[in-house]
Short mmCIF file of C-alpha atoms in Angstrom, two decimals:
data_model
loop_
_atom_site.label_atom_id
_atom_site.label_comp_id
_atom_site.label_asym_id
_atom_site.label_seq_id
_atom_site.Cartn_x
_atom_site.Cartn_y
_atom_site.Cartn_z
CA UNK A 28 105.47 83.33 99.50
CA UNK A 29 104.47 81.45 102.15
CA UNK A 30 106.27 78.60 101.72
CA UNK A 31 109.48 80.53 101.38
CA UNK A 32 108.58 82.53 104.38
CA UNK A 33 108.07 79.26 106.04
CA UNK A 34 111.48 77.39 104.83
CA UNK A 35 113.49 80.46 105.72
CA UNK A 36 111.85 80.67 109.16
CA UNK A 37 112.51 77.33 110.07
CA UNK A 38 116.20 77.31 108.87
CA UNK A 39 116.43 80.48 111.71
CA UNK A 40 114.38 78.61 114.06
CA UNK A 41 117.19 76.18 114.33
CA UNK A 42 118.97 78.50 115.91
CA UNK A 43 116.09 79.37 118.37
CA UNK A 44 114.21 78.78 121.31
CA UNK A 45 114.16 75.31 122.72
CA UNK A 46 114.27 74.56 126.15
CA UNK A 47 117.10 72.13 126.23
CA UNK A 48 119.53 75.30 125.18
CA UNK A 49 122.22 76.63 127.83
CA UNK A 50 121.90 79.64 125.61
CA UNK A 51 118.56 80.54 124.02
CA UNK A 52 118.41 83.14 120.59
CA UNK A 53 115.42 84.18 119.44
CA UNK A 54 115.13 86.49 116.28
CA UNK A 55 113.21 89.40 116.07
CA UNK A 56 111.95 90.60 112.44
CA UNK A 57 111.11 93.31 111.09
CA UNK A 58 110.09 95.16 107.92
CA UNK A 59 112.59 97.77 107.95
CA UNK A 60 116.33 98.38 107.83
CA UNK A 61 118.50 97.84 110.68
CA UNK A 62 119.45 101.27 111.20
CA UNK A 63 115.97 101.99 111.35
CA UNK A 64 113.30 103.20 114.46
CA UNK A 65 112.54 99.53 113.78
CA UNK A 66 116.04 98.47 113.69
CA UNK A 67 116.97 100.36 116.94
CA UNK A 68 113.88 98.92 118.90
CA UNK A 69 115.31 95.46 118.12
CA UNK A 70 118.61 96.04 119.05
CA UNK A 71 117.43 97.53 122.30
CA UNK A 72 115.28 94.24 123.00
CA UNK A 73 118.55 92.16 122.31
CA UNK A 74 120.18 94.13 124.48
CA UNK A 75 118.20 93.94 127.49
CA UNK A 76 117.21 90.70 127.68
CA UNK A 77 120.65 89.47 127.10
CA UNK A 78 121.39 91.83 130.07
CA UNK A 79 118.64 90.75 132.59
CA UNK A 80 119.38 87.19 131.36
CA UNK A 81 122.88 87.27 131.73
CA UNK A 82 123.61 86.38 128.95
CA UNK A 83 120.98 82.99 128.96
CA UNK A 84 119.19 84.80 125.51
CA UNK A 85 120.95 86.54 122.79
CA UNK A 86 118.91 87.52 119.79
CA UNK A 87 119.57 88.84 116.36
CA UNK A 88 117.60 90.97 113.96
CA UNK A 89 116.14 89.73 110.41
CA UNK A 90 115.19 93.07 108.78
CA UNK A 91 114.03 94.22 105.57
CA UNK A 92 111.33 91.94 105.05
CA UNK A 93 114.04 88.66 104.82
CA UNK A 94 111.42 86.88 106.51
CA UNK A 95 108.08 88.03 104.28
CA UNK A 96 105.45 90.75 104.90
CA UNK A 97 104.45 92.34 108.08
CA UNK A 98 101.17 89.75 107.39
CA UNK A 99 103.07 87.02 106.78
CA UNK A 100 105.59 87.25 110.19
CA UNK A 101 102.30 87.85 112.38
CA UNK A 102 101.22 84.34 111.32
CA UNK A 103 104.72 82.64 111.48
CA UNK A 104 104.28 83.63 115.32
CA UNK A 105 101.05 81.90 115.36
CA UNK A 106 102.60 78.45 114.23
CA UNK A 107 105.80 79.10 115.72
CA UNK A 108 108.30 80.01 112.97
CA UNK A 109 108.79 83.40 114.27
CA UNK A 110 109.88 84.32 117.80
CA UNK A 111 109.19 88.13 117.60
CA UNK A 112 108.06 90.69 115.41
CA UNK A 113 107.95 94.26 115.40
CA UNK A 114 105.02 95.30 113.06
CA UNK A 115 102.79 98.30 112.42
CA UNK A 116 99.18 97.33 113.25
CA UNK A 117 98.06 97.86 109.69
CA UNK A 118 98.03 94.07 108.75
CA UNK A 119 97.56 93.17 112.85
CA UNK A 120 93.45 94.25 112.47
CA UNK A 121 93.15 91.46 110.17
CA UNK A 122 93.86 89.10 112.91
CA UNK A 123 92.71 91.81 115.90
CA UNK A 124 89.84 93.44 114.29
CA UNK A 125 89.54 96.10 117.66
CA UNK A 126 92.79 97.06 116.62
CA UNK A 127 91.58 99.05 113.49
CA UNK A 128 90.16 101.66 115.33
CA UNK A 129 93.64 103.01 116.00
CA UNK A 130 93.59 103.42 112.49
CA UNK A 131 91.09 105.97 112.16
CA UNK A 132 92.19 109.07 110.28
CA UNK A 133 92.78 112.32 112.09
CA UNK A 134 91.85 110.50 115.28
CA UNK A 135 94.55 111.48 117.66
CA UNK A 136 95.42 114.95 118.32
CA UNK A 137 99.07 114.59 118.50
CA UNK A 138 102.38 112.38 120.31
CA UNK A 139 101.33 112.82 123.84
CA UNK A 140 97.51 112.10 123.20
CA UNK A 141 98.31 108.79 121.27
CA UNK A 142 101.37 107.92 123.57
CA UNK A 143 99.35 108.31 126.88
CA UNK A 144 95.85 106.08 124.83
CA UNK A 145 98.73 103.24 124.13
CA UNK A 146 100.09 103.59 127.45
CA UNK A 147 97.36 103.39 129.44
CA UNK A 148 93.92 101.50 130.00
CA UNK A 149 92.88 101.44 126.87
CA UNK A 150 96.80 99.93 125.42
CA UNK A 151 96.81 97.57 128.13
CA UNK A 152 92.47 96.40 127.17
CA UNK A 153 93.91 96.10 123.15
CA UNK A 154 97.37 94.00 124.43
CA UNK A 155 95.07 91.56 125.95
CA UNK A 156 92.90 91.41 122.93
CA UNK A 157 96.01 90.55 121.07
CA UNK A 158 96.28 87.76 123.60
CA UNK A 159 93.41 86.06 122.56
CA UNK A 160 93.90 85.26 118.62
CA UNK A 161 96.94 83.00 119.07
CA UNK A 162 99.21 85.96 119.62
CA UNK A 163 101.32 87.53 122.69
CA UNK A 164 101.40 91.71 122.78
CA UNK A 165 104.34 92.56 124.82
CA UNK A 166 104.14 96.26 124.41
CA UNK A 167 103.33 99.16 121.96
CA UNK A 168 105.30 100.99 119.69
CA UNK A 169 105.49 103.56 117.21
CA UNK A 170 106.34 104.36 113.50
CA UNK A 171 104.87 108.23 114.07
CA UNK A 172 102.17 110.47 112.20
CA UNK A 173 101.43 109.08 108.12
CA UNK A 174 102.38 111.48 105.26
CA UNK A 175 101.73 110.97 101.90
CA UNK A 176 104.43 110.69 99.09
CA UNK A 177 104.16 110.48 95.26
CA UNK A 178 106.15 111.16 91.88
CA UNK A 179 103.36 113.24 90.11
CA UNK A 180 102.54 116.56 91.78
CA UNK A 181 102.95 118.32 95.11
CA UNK A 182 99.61 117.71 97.32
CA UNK A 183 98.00 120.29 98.81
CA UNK A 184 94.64 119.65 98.73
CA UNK A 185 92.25 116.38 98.75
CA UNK A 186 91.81 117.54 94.62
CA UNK A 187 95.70 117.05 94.26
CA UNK A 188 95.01 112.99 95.94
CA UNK A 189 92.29 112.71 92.55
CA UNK A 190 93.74 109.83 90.66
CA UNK A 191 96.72 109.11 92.17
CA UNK A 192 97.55 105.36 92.54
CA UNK A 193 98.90 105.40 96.38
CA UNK A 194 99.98 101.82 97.99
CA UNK A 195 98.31 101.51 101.72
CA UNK A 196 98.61 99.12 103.88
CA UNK A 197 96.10 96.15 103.34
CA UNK A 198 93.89 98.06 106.12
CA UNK A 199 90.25 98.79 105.06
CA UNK A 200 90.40 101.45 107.12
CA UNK A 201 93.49 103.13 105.58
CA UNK A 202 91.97 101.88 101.94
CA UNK A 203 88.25 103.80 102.64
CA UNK A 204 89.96 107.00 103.92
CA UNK A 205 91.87 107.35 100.70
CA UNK A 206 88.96 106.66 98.90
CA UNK A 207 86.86 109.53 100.02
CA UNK A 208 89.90 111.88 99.96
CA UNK A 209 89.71 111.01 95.51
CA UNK A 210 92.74 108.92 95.47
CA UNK A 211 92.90 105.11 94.07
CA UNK A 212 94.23 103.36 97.06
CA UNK A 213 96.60 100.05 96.13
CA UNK A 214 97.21 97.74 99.03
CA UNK A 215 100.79 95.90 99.07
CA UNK A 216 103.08 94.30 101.23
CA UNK A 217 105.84 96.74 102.29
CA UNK A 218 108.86 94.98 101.15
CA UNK A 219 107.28 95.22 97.30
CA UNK A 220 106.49 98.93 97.55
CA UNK A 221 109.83 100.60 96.52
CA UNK A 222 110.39 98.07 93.31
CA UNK A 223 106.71 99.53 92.74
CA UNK A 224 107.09 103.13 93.18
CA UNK A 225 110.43 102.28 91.10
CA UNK A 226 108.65 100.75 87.64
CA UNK A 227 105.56 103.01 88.06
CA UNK A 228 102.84 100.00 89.11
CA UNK A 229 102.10 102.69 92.07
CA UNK A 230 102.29 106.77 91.71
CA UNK A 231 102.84 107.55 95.58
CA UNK A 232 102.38 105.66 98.99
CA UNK A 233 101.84 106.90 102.96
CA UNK A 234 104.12 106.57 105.93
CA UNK A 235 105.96 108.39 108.79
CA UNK A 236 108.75 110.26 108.11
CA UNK A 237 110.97 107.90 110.17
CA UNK A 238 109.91 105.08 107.38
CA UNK A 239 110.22 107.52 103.99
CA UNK A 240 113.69 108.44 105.69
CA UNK A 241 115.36 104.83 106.44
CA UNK A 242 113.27 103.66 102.77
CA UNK A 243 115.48 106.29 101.24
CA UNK A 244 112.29 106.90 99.19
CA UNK A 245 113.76 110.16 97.74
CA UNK A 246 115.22 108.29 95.10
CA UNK A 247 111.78 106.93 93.55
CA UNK A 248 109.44 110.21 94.98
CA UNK A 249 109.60 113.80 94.20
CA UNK A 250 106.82 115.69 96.58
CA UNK A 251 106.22 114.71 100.21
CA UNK A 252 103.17 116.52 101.92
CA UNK A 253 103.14 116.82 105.66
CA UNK A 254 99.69 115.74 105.33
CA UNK A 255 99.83 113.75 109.51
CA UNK A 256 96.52 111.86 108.45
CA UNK A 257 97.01 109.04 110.39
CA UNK A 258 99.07 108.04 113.74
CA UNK A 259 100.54 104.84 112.98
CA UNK A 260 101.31 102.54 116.11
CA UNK A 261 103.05 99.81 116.01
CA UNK A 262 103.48 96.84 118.18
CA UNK A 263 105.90 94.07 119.40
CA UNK A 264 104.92 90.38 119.38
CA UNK A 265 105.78 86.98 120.65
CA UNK A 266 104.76 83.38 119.38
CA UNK A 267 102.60 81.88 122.11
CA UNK A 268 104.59 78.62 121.52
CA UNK A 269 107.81 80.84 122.54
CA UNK A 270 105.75 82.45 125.64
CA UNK A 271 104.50 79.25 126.77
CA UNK A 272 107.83 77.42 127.55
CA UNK A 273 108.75 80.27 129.39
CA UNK A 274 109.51 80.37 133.29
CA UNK A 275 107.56 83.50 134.69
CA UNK A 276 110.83 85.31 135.44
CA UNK A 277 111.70 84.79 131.70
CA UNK A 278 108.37 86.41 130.43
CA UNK A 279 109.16 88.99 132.91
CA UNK A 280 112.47 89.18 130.92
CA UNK A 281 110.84 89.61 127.51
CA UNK A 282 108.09 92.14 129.02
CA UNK A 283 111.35 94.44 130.32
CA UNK A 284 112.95 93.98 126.91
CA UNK A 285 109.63 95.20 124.61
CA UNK A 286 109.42 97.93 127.31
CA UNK A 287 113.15 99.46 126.66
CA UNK A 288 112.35 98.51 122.74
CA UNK A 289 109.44 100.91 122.88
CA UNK A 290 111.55 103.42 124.64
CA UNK A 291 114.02 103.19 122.20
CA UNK A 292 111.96 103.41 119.29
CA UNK A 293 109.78 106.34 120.18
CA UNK A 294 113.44 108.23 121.11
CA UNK A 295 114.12 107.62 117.81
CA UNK A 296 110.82 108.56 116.11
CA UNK A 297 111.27 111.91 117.79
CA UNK A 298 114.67 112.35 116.72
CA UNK A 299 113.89 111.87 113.27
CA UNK A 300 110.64 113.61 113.29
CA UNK A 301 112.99 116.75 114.19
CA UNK A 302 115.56 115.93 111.94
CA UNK A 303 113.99 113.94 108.34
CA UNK A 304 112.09 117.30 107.22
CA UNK A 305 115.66 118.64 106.53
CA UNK A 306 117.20 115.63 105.42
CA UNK A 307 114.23 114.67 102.91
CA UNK A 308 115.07 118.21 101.53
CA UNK A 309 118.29 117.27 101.29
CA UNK A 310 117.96 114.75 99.05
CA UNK A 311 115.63 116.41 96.55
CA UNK A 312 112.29 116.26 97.49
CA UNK A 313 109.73 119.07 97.67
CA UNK A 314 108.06 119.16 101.00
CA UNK A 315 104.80 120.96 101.57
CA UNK A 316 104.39 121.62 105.74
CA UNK A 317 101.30 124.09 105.53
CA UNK A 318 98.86 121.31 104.64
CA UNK A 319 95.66 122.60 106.05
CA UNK A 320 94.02 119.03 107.29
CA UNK A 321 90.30 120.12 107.57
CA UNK A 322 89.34 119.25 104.16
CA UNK A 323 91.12 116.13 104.17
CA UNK A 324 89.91 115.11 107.40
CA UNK A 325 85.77 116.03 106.20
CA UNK A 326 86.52 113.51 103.38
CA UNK A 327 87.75 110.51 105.28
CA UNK A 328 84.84 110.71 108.08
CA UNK A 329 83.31 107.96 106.18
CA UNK A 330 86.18 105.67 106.47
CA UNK A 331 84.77 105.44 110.51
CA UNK A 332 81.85 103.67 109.29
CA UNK A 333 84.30 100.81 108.46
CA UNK A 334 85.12 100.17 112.11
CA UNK A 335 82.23 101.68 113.98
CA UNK A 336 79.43 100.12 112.26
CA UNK A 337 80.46 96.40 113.53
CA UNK A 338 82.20 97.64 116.78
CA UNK A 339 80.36 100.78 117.66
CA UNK A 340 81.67 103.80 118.49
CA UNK A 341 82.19 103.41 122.50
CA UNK A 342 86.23 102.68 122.03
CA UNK A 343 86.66 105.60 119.84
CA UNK A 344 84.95 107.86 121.62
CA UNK A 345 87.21 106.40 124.74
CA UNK A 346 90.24 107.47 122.80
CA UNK A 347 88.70 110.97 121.78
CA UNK A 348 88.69 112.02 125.52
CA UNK A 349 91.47 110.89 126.61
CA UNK A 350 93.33 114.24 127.48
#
């Protein structure tokens, strides 16, 4: 995989950054489709730095995974394949460890507490953490609040999760938590989940409603439970080797452009948030909105112990309080 990721990469690096270039494209990649929160955030980076540029960068998308896993983009940055990425952080604690503590389940209380953590002190302190492991965070993002999804029953209760072979992100965090709520949690990279769900290797899998929606996972899932377990942030990134032949009005540039990306992409998590309940139902699949979360939450508490017993619990208490 890597090696493909690699070849591919450097076939659209040839069409990127180099200093030389009276016009500069970068590409920006993505798991998702185009016309996705994902997709919209990158067209909203193109768009802005092309305008504050005039015109000196363009940009193009590669969605869908054409460039590898979420995992696998995070370390073409680092070597300088990739230019930018827009990835959940589920794969970025592997490289970040600090960052898993976003990942806690039933952590934040809802949009404004986890949009005001990301966008303030405690954002900025994790951005510069990025900084140091060979990595540049230009700004946070979202996907929204994590829902489960299978093909075998509607889920209710943790007793419904008993058995069930779910795909998570390969986050120990995410992988714990399901494993004290009774299900068998599968880690995989996203672009192999829906050929998964398809042929049966995995019952079920977790995400936002913005990512079920532009997956079109309706047509390999039957039951979707409103279950909000986890807020999943996500995050843009730039190579360093990009960042580094950069002017300091062009960083400025690319800082303005993963700003308006955010902007963009949170608009569009909150348009879909209002509008993929419906649309989900629409396209067949049962959806269960009175999911009372207590029970659930009691059973992940454990996962905590994954983060807080090497970092402590200072940062997550930090985030608690934030009102």
């Amino acid at each position: 995989m890597k090696h493909t990721v690699f070849a591919v990469a450097s076939a659209l690096a040839a069409l990127s950054f180099t200093p030389a270039q009276a016009e500069q494209s970068i590409v920006i990649g993505h798991s998702l489709s185009p016309t996705s929160h994902y997709g919209v955030g990158a067209d909203a980076f193109i768009a802005k730095l092309e305008e504050l540029s005039g015109g000196e960068f363009t940009g193009t998308q590669a969605p869908a995974g054409q460039l590898g896993g979420e995992r696998d983009m995070i370390e073409g940055l680092q070597i300088g394949s990739m230019d930018v990425v827009i990835t959940s952080t589920g794969p970025l604690g592997n490289f970040v460890p600090e960052v898993f503590a976003l990942d806690l389940p039933f952590l934040f209380r809802g949009y404004d507490h986890a949009r005001k953590v990301l966008d303030g002190d405690i954002g900025q302190e994790l951005l510069a953490k990025v900084g140091e492991n060979q990595l540049v965070g230009l700004a946070w993002t979202e996907n929204g609040f994590r829902h489960v999804t299978n093909s075998k029953r509607a889920v209710k209760t943790p007793a419904d999760l008993d058995g069930l072979k779910l795909r998570t992100m390969e986050n120990k965090v995410h992988m714990e938590a399901f494993s004290g709520m009774g299900a068998s949690p599968t880690p995989m990279a996203f672009p192999e989940l829906f050929t998964a769900l398809q042929q049966g290797v995995v019952d079920g899998q977790e995400n936002p409603v913005t990512v079920i929606t532009s997956s079109k996972f309706w047509e390999v899932q039957n039951h979707v439970s409103l279950t909000g377990h986890v807020y999943s942030p996500a995050i843009v990134l730039a190579s360093p080797i990009l960042m580094d032949g950069l002017t300091d009005e062009q960083k400025g540039w690319f800082d303005e452009a993963a700003k308006a990306s955010a902007a963009a992409t949170r608009a569009e998590v909150n348009r879909l948030e209002e509008a993929g309940v419906a649309l989900l139902r629409e396209n067949g699949m049962e959806v269960i909105t009175d999911v009372d979360k207590a029970p659930f939450a009691k059973l992940a508490e454990p996962a905590y112990a994954v983060y807080t017993d090497k970092y402590g619990t200072e940062l997550v208490t930090r985030i608690q309080n934030v009102e």
